[in-house]
Amino acid sequence: MILTIASGKGGTGKTTLATNLARVASRAGRVVRYLDCDVEEPNGHLFLRPTVLERRVVTVEIPRVDSTRCTGCGLCGRICQYHAIVPINRQALVFDRLCHSCGGCWRVCPADAITPEPMTIGELEIGRSDDVDVVTGRLRIGFAATPAMIRGVKEHIGPEGLTILDAPPGTSCPVVASLRGADFVLLTTEPTPFGLHDLTLAVELVRELGIPFAAAINRDGIGDDRVDRYCSSEGIEILLRLPDDRRIAEAYSAGRMAVDALPEYEGLFRELAETIESRSTGAVSTKGETD
Amino acid sequence: MKVAVSSQGRTLDSQVDPRFGRAAYFLLVETETLEFTAIENAGGQGGAGIAAGKIVIDAGAQAVLTGNCGPNAERTLRAGNVRLFTDVTGTVAEAVERFKNGTLVEASGPNVQSHAGTGN
């Protein structure tokens, strides 16, 4: 099963939930993989502290132009929507980091002057934390090919067991890349106006993608009850309420997981893991599916 | 010779637009006669500086007078053998006048980072 943990608003506990769930599900005997898709600032490794067993690079294809064959026809520049290849004075100028690797330019080139070549955009760290397989993707600084990097991380989705994808915040392309192919999505939020606002955006996105989902409220007890009212009016199930417990934050700030520092929370996460696994069999009903 | 000036409006009295890639217009000015044409800069999603560079190259400009120019636009202009003058202020007419009397200093490279003109 592929579970993506996402949120509209940042800082609402995606990594807290993802790492604690991974640990607890693994302790319960499941085969578990944790994939950090927040490739611009991965932080799950700070809590799972995996032993890194292997490092790999992730590459994308970018155009290389043979200037002796280029006729300056300009077709490559016309098909590129990102101005990553621009024909000037019978030579094609390539801006590597603007390229989205669509392959349009080398397909339309009538002179066979353009060939794809790999460009490294980031690194993967593949490791193990107790019984949890941990894959961390790290996009190189200055590169913008975030969705491509996330697809590189997702190549390590396990063939069996539970794969937990820790998504980046927001609702833009990197989040979509993290959500595609998931069997179930858990949207974390906090009971504040900001939490609610960004939750509604995330809900719209997940409904658009047609993936079953539920909500989790972190720091339950602060703010107001508008997230609750929204979820109830939209028919969204709230599968977890993690209380606003200062000790969880203290453990987090020291790089420790709640279930390790505060064993009384293990039951809450175990229950969540079991509920989600049972839901993946298709028993979830939300308004979005019936609409 | 023809120079392209990034401009906030369509006339020679318009202020120089400090942004190159995201300029509202490019005024293509013939320096001897001061005859000019205004080209609206459609902008677009990404690579605005490169697109703008391509516009002025295709329009036959031999120099660009602007406020700020980032690395991608600078590289595009250099490939098109277009001379670049940055940190230009005042009206388009004043900019062209200073270009003609040689008081503008030619840029040795980009003077801002990418995306400087997007307000982000």
CSV table of C-alpha atoms in Angstrom, one decimal:
chain,number,residue,atom,x,y,z
A,1,MET,CA,0.0,0.0,0.0
A,2,ILE,CA,1.2,3.5,-0.8
A,3,LEU,CA,0.3,6.1,1.7
A,4,THR,CA,1.1,9.8,1.0
A,5,ILE,CA,1.1,12.2,3.9
A,6,ALA,CA,0.5,15.7,2.7
A,7,SER,CA,-0.8,19.0,3.9
A,8,GLY,CA,-1.6,22.4,2.5
A,9,LYS,CA,0.1,24.3,5.3
A,10,GLY,CA,3.7,23.6,6.2
A,11,GLY,CA,4.6,22.8,9.7
A,12,THR,CA,1.5,20.8,10.5
A,13,GLY,CA,3.2,17.6,11.2
A,14,LYS,CA,3.7,15.6,8.0
A,15,THR,CA,7.1,14.3,9.1
A,16,THR,CA,6.0,13.7,12.7
A,17,LEU,CA,3.1,11.6,11.4
A,18,ALA,CA,5.1,9.8,8.7
A,19,THR,CA,8.1,8.9,10.8
A,20,ASN,CA,6.0,7.8,13.8
A,21,LEU,CA,3.7,5.7,11.6
A,22,ALA,CA,6.6,4.1,9.9
A,23,ARG,CA,8.2,3.1,13.2
A,24,VAL,CA,5.0,1.8,14.7
A,25,ALA,CA,3.9,-0.1,11.6
A,26,SER,CA,7.3,-1.7,11.4
A,27,ARG,CA,7.2,-2.7,15.1
A,28,ALA,CA,3.8,-4.3,14.4
A,29,GLY,CA,5.6,-6.6,11.9
A,30,ARG,CA,4.8,-4.9,8.6
A,31,VAL,CA,7.3,-4.4,5.8
A,32,VAL,CA,7.7,-0.6,5.8
A,33,ARG,CA,9.4,1.9,3.6
A,34,TYR,CA,9.7,5.6,4.3
A,35,LEU,CA,10.3,7.9,1.3
A,36,ASP,CA,11.1,11.5,1.9
A,37,CYS,CA,9.6,13.4,-1.1
A,38,ASP,CA,10.3,16.8,0.4
A,39,VAL,CA,13.4,16.9,-1.7
A,40,GLU,CA,14.1,20.6,-1.3
A,41,GLU,CA,14.4,20.2,2.5
A,42,PRO,CA,14.2,16.5,3.5
A,43,ASN,CA,14.1,16.1,7.3
A,44,GLY,CA,12.7,12.6,8.0
A,45,HIS,CA,16.2,11.3,8.4
A,46,LEU,CA,16.7,13.5,11.4
A,47,PHE,CA,14.2,11.4,13.3
A,48,LEU,CA,14.6,7.9,11.7
A,49,ARG,CA,18.4,8.4,11.6
A,50,PRO,CA,19.0,5.6,9.1
A,51,THR,CA,22.3,4.0,8.3
A,52,VAL,CA,23.0,4.9,4.7
A,53,LEU,CA,23.7,1.8,2.7
A,54,GLU,CA,23.8,3.3,-0.8
A,55,ARG,CA,23.9,6.6,-2.6
A,56,ARG,CA,22.7,7.2,-6.1
A,57,VAL,CA,22.3,10.2,-8.4
A,58,VAL,CA,19.0,11.1,-10.1
A,59,THR,CA,19.3,12.5,-13.6
A,60,VAL,CA,17.1,14.1,-16.2
A,61,GLU,CA,17.7,14.4,-19.9
A,62,ILE,CA,18.6,17.8,-21.3
A,63,PRO,CA,19.5,18.7,-24.9
A,64,ARG,CA,23.0,18.8,-26.3
A,65,VAL,CA,23.3,20.6,-29.6
A,66,ASP,CA,25.8,19.7,-32.3
A,67,SER,CA,26.4,23.2,-33.7
A,68,THR,CA,28.0,21.8,-36.9
A,69,ARG,CA,24.6,20.2,-37.8
A,70,CYS,CA,22.3,23.0,-36.5
A,71,THR,CA,20.7,24.9,-39.4
A,72,GLY,CA,19.2,27.6,-37.2
A,73,CYS,CA,15.7,26.7,-38.3
A,74,GLY,CA,14.3,27.7,-34.9
A,75,LEU,CA,11.9,24.7,-34.5
A,76,CYS,CA,13.4,23.8,-31.1
A,77,GLY,CA,12.9,27.2,-29.7
A,78,ARG,CA,9.3,27.2,-30.9
A,79,ILE,CA,8.3,24.0,-29.2
A,80,CYS,CA,10.0,24.8,-25.9
A,81,GLN,CA,7.5,26.4,-23.5
A,82,TYR,CA,10.2,27.4,-21.0
A,83,HIS,CA,12.7,29.2,-23.2
A,84,ALA,CA,15.2,26.6,-22.2
A,85,ILE,CA,16.5,26.4,-25.8
A,86,VAL,CA,16.8,29.5,-27.9
A,87,PRO,CA,18.1,29.6,-31.5
A,88,ILE,CA,20.2,32.7,-32.1
A,89,ASN,CA,22.5,33.4,-35.0
A,90,ARG,CA,22.3,29.8,-36.3
A,91,GLN,CA,23.2,28.4,-32.9
A,92,ALA,CA,20.9,27.0,-30.3
A,93,LEU,CA,21.5,28.3,-26.8
A,94,VAL,CA,20.6,25.9,-24.0
A,95,PHE,CA,19.7,26.9,-20.5
A,96,ASP,CA,20.1,23.6,-18.6
A,97,ARG,CA,18.2,24.5,-15.5
A,98,LEU,CA,15.1,25.8,-17.3
A,99,CYS,CA,14.7,22.5,-19.2
A,100,HIS,CA,11.8,20.4,-18.2
A,101,SER,CA,13.1,17.4,-20.1
A,102,CYS,CA,10.0,17.0,-22.3
A,103,GLY,CA,12.1,15.9,-25.2
A,104,GLY,CA,10.3,18.1,-27.7
A,105,CYS,CA,13.4,19.8,-29.1
A,106,TRP,CA,15.3,16.7,-30.0
A,107,ARG,CA,12.1,15.2,-31.5
A,108,VAL,CA,11.3,18.1,-33.8
A,109,CYS,CA,14.9,18.9,-34.9
A,110,PRO,CA,14.9,18.1,-38.6
A,111,ALA,CA,18.7,18.1,-38.8
A,112,ASP,CA,19.3,15.6,-36.0
A,113,ALA,CA,21.5,18.2,-34.3
A,114,ILE,CA,20.0,17.7,-30.8
A,115,THR,CA,20.6,14.6,-28.7
A,116,PRO,CA,19.6,14.1,-25.0
A,117,GLU,CA,22.3,13.8,-22.4
A,118,PRO,CA,21.9,13.2,-18.7
A,119,MET,CA,22.2,16.0,-16.1
A,120,THR,CA,22.4,15.2,-12.4
A,121,ILE,CA,19.7,17.0,-10.4
A,122,GLY,CA,20.1,15.4,-7.0
A,123,GLU,CA,21.1,12.5,-4.9
A,124,LEU,CA,19.3,9.6,-3.2
A,125,GLU,CA,20.3,8.1,0.1
A,126,ILE,CA,19.1,4.6,0.6
A,127,GLY,CA,19.3,3.3,4.1
A,128,ARG,CA,17.8,1.5,7.0
A,129,SER,CA,16.5,2.5,10.4
A,130,ASP,CA,15.8,-0.6,12.5
A,131,ASP,CA,13.4,-2.4,10.2
A,132,VAL,CA,12.3,0.6,8.2
A,133,ASP,CA,13.8,1.2,4.7
A,134,VAL,CA,14.5,4.9,4.4
A,135,VAL,CA,15.0,6.7,1.1
A,136,THR,CA,15.9,10.4,1.2
A,137,GLY,CA,15.8,12.5,-2.0
A,138,ARG,CA,17.9,15.7,-2.0
A,139,LEU,CA,17.6,18.1,-4.9
A,140,ARG,CA,20.8,20.0,-5.7
A,141,ILE,CA,20.7,23.6,-4.6
A,142,GLY,CA,19.8,25.9,-7.5
A,143,PHE,CA,17.9,23.2,-9.4
A,144,ALA,CA,14.2,23.5,-10.0
A,145,ALA,CA,13.3,20.0,-11.3
A,146,THR,CA,11.6,19.1,-8.1
A,147,PRO,CA,8.9,16.8,-9.6
A,148,ALA,CA,11.6,14.9,-11.6
A,149,MET,CA,13.5,14.4,-8.4
A,150,ILE,CA,10.4,13.2,-6.6
A,151,ARG,CA,9.8,10.7,-9.4
A,152,GLY,CA,13.4,9.5,-8.7
A,153,VAL,CA,12.5,8.9,-5.1
A,154,LYS,CA,9.3,7.1,-6.0
A,155,GLU,CA,11.1,4.6,-8.0
A,156,HIS,CA,11.9,3.1,-4.6
A,157,ILE,CA,8.3,2.4,-3.7
A,158,GLY,CA,8.2,-1.1,-2.2
A,159,PRO,CA,6.7,-3.9,-4.2
A,160,GLU,CA,4.9,-5.1,-1.0
A,161,GLY,CA,4.1,-3.9,2.5
A,162,LEU,CA,3.5,-0.2,3.4
A,163,THR,CA,5.3,2.6,1.6
A,164,ILE,CA,4.9,6.0,3.3
A,165,LEU,CA,5.6,9.0,1.2
A,166,ASP,CA,6.3,12.2,3.1
A,167,ALA,CA,5.2,15.0,0.7
A,168,PRO,CA,6.4,18.6,0.6
A,169,PRO,CA,3.9,21.2,1.8
A,170,GLY,CA,1.5,23.1,-0.5
A,171,THR,CA,-0.6,22.1,-3.4
A,172,SER,CA,1.8,22.7,-6.4
A,173,CYS,CA,3.5,20.4,-8.8
A,174,PRO,CA,5.9,18.7,-6.3
A,175,VAL,CA,2.9,17.8,-4.2
A,176,VAL,CA,1.0,16.4,-7.2
A,177,ALA,CA,4.1,14.4,-8.0
A,178,SER,CA,4.1,13.0,-4.5
A,179,LEU,CA,0.4,12.2,-4.6
A,180,ARG,CA,0.1,10.4,-8.0
A,181,GLY,CA,-0.2,6.7,-7.6
A,182,ALA,CA,-1.0,6.8,-3.9
A,183,ASP,CA,-3.7,4.4,-2.5
A,184,PHE,CA,-4.6,6.7,0.3
A,185,VAL,CA,-3.7,10.2,1.4
A,186,LEU,CA,-3.6,11.6,5.0
A,187,LEU,CA,-3.9,15.3,5.1
A,188,THR,CA,-2.4,16.9,8.2
A,189,THR,CA,-3.6,20.2,9.5
A,190,GLU,CA,-3.8,22.2,12.6
A,191,PRO,CA,-7.0,23.7,14.1
A,192,THR,CA,-6.3,27.3,13.1
A,193,PRO,CA,-7.6,29.6,10.4
A,194,PHE,CA,-4.4,29.1,8.4
A,195,GLY,CA,-4.6,25.3,8.9
A,196,LEU,CA,-8.2,25.3,7.7
A,197,HIS,CA,-7.5,27.6,4.7
A,198,ASP,CA,-4.7,25.4,3.4
A,199,LEU,CA,-6.5,22.2,4.2
A,200,THR,CA,-9.4,23.2,1.9
A,201,LEU,CA,-6.9,23.7,-0.9
A,202,ALA,CA,-5.3,20.3,-0.3
A,203,VAL,CA,-8.8,18.7,-0.2
A,204,GLU,CA,-9.6,20.2,-3.6
A,205,LEU,CA,-6.4,18.9,-5.0
A,206,VAL,CA,-6.8,15.3,-3.7
A,207,ARG,CA,-10.4,15.2,-4.9
A,208,GLU,CA,-9.2,16.3,-8.3
A,209,LEU,CA,-6.8,13.4,-8.3
A,210,GLY,CA,-9.5,11.0,-7.1
A,211,ILE,CA,-7.5,9.5,-4.3
A,212,PRO,CA,-9.3,8.3,-1.1
A,213,PHE,CA,-8.2,10.5,1.8
A,214,ALA,CA,-8.8,11.5,5.4
A,215,ALA,CA,-7.6,14.2,7.8
A,216,ALA,CA,-5.3,14.3,10.8
A,217,ILE,CA,-5.4,17.1,13.3
A,218,ASN,CA,-2.1,18.0,14.9
A,219,ARG,CA,-1.8,20.2,18.0
A,220,ASP,CA,-5.4,19.4,18.8
A,221,GLY,CA,-6.7,21.8,21.5
A,222,ILE,CA,-5.3,25.0,20.1
A,223,GLY,CA,-7.2,27.5,17.8
A,224,ASP,CA,-10.9,26.9,17.2
A,225,ASP,CA,-13.3,24.3,16.0
A,226,ARG,CA,-13.6,25.4,12.3
A,227,VAL,CA,-11.5,22.5,10.9
A,228,ASP,CA,-13.8,20.1,12.7
A,229,ARG,CA,-16.9,21.8,11.4
A,230,TYR,CA,-15.4,21.9,7.8
A,231,CYS,CA,-14.5,18.2,7.9
A,232,SER,CA,-17.9,17.2,9.2
A,233,SER,CA,-19.8,19.3,6.6
A,234,GLU,CA,-17.6,17.9,3.8
A,235,GLY,CA,-17.8,14.3,5.1
A,236,ILE,CA,-14.1,14.1,5.7
A,237,GLU,CA,-13.1,11.6,8.4
A,238,ILE,CA,-10.6,12.7,11.0
A,239,LEU,CA,-8.4,9.7,11.7
A,240,LEU,CA,-6.0,11.2,14.2
A,241,ARG,CA,-6.0,13.9,16.8
A,242,LEU,CA,-2.5,14.5,18.2
A,243,PRO,CA,-2.8,16.7,21.2
A,244,ASP,CA,-1.0,19.9,21.7
A,245,ASP,CA,1.5,18.3,24.0
A,246,ARG,CA,4.6,20.3,24.7
A,247,ARG,CA,6.6,17.1,25.3
A,248,ILE,CA,6.1,16.0,21.7
A,249,ALA,CA,7.6,19.3,20.5
A,250,GLU,CA,10.5,19.0,23.0
A,251,ALA,CA,11.2,15.5,21.7
A,252,TYR,CA,10.9,16.7,18.1
A,253,SER,CA,13.4,19.5,18.7
A,254,ALA,CA,15.8,16.9,20.0
A,255,GLY,CA,15.3,14.8,16.9
A,256,ARG,CA,13.3,12.1,18.7
A,257,MET,CA,10.0,10.6,17.6
A,258,ALA,CA,7.0,10.8,19.9
A,259,VAL,CA,6.5,7.0,20.0
A,260,ASP,CA,10.1,6.6,21.3
A,261,ALA,CA,10.2,9.5,23.7
A,262,LEU,CA,6.6,9.1,24.9
A,263,PRO,CA,5.5,5.5,24.7
A,264,GLU,CA,1.9,6.4,25.6
A,265,TYR,CA,1.5,7.7,22.1
A,266,GLU,CA,2.3,4.4,20.5
A,267,GLY,CA,-1.2,3.1,20.7
A,268,LEU,CA,-2.6,6.2,18.9
A,269,PHE,CA,-0.3,5.7,16.0
A,270,ARG,CA,-0.8,1.9,15.9
A,271,GLU,CA,-4.5,2.4,15.7
A,272,LEU,CA,-4.0,5.0,12.9
A,273,ALA,CA,-1.8,2.6,10.9
A,274,GLU,CA,-4.4,-0.2,11.2
A,275,THR,CA,-7.2,2.1,10.2
A,276,ILE,CA,-5.4,3.3,7.2
A,277,GLU,CA,-4.4,-0.2,6.0
A,278,SER,CA,-8.0,-1.3,6.4
A,279,ARG,CA,-9.2,1.7,4.4
A,280,SER,CA,-6.9,1.0,1.5
A,281,THR,CA,-9.1,-1.9,0.6
A,282,GLY,CA,-11.6,0.6,-0.6
A,283,ALA,CA,-14.1,1.2,2.2
A,284,VAL,CA,-13.6,5.0,2.3
A,285,SER,CA,-16.5,7.3,1.3
A,286,THR,CA,-16.1,11.0,0.9
A,287,LYS,CA,-18.2,13.5,-0.8
A,288,GLY,CA,-15.6,13.9,-3.5
A,289,GLU,CA,-16.0,10.4,-4.7
A,290,THR,CA,-19.8,10.6,-4.9
A,291,ASP,CA,-19.9,14.0,-6.6
B,1,MET,CA,22.0,52.2,-35.2
B,2,LYS,CA,19.0,50.6,-33.5
B,3,VAL,CA,18.8,50.4,-29.7
B,4,ALA,CA,16.2,48.7,-27.6
B,5,VAL,CA,15.2,50.5,-24.4
B,6,SER,CA,13.0,48.7,-21.7
B,7,SER,CA,10.2,51.2,-21.2
B,8,GLN,CA,7.2,51.6,-18.9
B,9,GLY,CA,5.2,53.2,-21.8
B,10,ARG,CA,4.9,53.6,-25.5
B,11,THR,CA,6.6,56.9,-26.1
B,12,LEU,CA,10.0,58.5,-25.8
B,13,ASP,CA,8.8,60.4,-22.7
B,14,SER,CA,8.1,57.1,-20.9
B,15,GLN,CA,10.3,56.1,-18.0
B,16,VAL,CA,12.9,53.4,-18.5
B,17,ASP,CA,11.5,50.2,-17.1
B,18,PRO,CA,14.0,49.0,-14.5
B,19,ARG,CA,13.2,45.4,-15.4
B,20,PHE,CA,14.4,43.9,-18.6
B,21,GLY,CA,12.7,40.5,-18.9
B,22,ARG,CA,9.5,41.8,-17.3
B,23,ALA,CA,9.5,45.3,-18.9
B,24,ALA,CA,6.1,46.6,-20.1
B,25,TYR,CA,7.5,47.6,-23.5
B,26,PHE,CA,10.6,47.7,-25.6
B,27,LEU,CA,11.1,50.9,-27.5
B,28,LEU,CA,13.2,50.2,-30.6
B,29,VAL,CA,14.8,53.6,-31.3
B,30,GLU,CA,16.9,54.6,-34.4
B,31,THR,CA,19.6,56.7,-32.7
B,32,GLU,CA,20.1,59.1,-35.6
B,33,THR,CA,16.5,60.0,-36.4
B,34,LEU,CA,14.9,59.1,-33.1
B,35,GLU,CA,12.3,57.2,-35.1
B,36,PHE,CA,10.9,54.4,-32.9
B,37,THR,CA,8.5,51.6,-32.6
B,38,ALA,CA,7.0,50.2,-29.4
B,39,ILE,CA,6.9,46.4,-28.9
B,40,GLU,CA,4.7,45.1,-26.1
B,41,ASN,CA,6.4,42.6,-24.0
B,42,ALA,CA,3.9,39.7,-23.5
B,43,GLY,CA,6.0,38.1,-20.7
B,44,GLY,CA,4.8,34.6,-20.0
B,45,GLN,CA,5.5,32.0,-17.4
B,46,GLY,CA,9.2,31.4,-17.3
B,47,GLY,CA,12.3,32.4,-19.0
B,48,ALA,CA,11.1,36.0,-19.4
B,49,GLY,CA,14.6,37.4,-19.7
B,50,ILE,CA,15.5,34.9,-22.5
B,51,ALA,CA,12.3,35.6,-24.3
B,52,ALA,CA,12.9,39.4,-24.0
B,53,GLY,CA,16.5,38.9,-25.3
B,54,LYS,CA,15.1,37.0,-28.3
B,55,ILE,CA,12.6,39.7,-29.0
B,56,VAL,CA,15.2,42.5,-29.2
B,57,ILE,CA,17.6,40.4,-31.2
B,58,ASP,CA,15.0,39.5,-33.7
B,59,ALA,CA,14.0,43.2,-33.9
B,60,GLY,CA,17.5,44.0,-35.0
B,61,ALA,CA,18.7,45.9,-31.9
B,62,GLN,CA,22.4,46.4,-31.5
B,63,ALA,CA,22.3,47.6,-27.9
B,64,VAL,CA,20.0,47.3,-25.0
B,65,LEU,CA,19.5,50.1,-22.5
B,66,THR,CA,17.8,48.9,-19.3
B,67,GLY,CA,17.8,49.0,-15.5
B,68,ASN,CA,18.4,45.5,-14.4
B,69,CYS,CA,19.5,42.4,-16.4
B,70,GLY,CA,19.8,38.9,-15.0
B,71,PRO,CA,22.2,36.1,-16.1
B,72,ASN,CA,20.0,34.3,-18.6
B,73,ALA,CA,19.0,37.5,-20.4
B,74,GLU,CA,22.6,38.6,-20.4
B,75,ARG,CA,23.8,35.3,-21.9
B,76,THR,CA,21.1,35.5,-24.6
B,77,LEU,CA,22.0,39.1,-25.6
B,78,ARG,CA,25.7,38.2,-25.7
B,79,ALA,CA,25.0,35.3,-28.0
B,80,GLY,CA,23.1,37.7,-30.2
B,81,ASN,CA,26.1,40.2,-30.1
B,82,VAL,CA,23.9,42.8,-28.5
B,83,ARG,CA,25.7,45.4,-26.3
B,84,LEU,CA,24.2,45.8,-22.9
B,85,PHE,CA,23.9,48.9,-20.7
B,86,THR,CA,22.4,48.5,-17.3
B,87,ASP,CA,21.5,50.8,-14.4
B,88,VAL,CA,19.9,53.2,-16.9
B,89,THR,CA,17.3,55.5,-15.4
B,90,GLY,CA,15.2,58.5,-16.6
B,91,THR,CA,13.1,58.8,-19.7
B,92,VAL,CA,13.7,56.7,-22.9
B,93,ALA,CA,14.7,59.9,-24.7
B,94,GLU,CA,17.3,60.8,-22.0
B,95,ALA,CA,18.7,57.2,-22.1
B,96,VAL,CA,19.1,57.3,-25.8
B,97,GLU,CA,20.8,60.8,-25.6
B,98,ARG,CA,23.3,59.5,-23.0
B,99,PHE,CA,24.0,56.5,-25.1
B,100,LYS,CA,24.7,58.7,-28.1
B,101,ASN,CA,27.1,61.0,-26.2
B,102,GLY,CA,28.9,58.0,-24.7
B,103,THR,CA,28.1,58.6,-21.0
B,104,LEU,CA,26.6,55.2,-20.4
B,105,VAL,CA,28.9,52.5,-19.2
B,106,GLU,CA,28.7,49.1,-20.9
B,107,ALA,CA,27.8,46.2,-18.6
B,108,SER,CA,30.5,43.6,-18.1
B,109,GLY,CA,27.8,41.0,-17.1
B,110,PRO,CA,24.4,40.6,-15.4
B,111,ASN,CA,23.8,43.1,-12.6
B,112,VAL,CA,21.0,41.2,-10.8
B,113,GLN,CA,20.1,37.6,-10.1
B,114,SER,CA,17.5,35.6,-12.0
B,115,HIS,CA,13.9,36.5,-11.2
B,116,ALA,CA,14.9,40.0,-9.8
B,117,GLY,CA,12.0,41.6,-11.8
B,118,THR,CA,9.3,39.3,-10.6
B,119,GLY,CA,9.0,40.8,-7.1
B,120,ASN,CA,9.7,37.5,-5.5
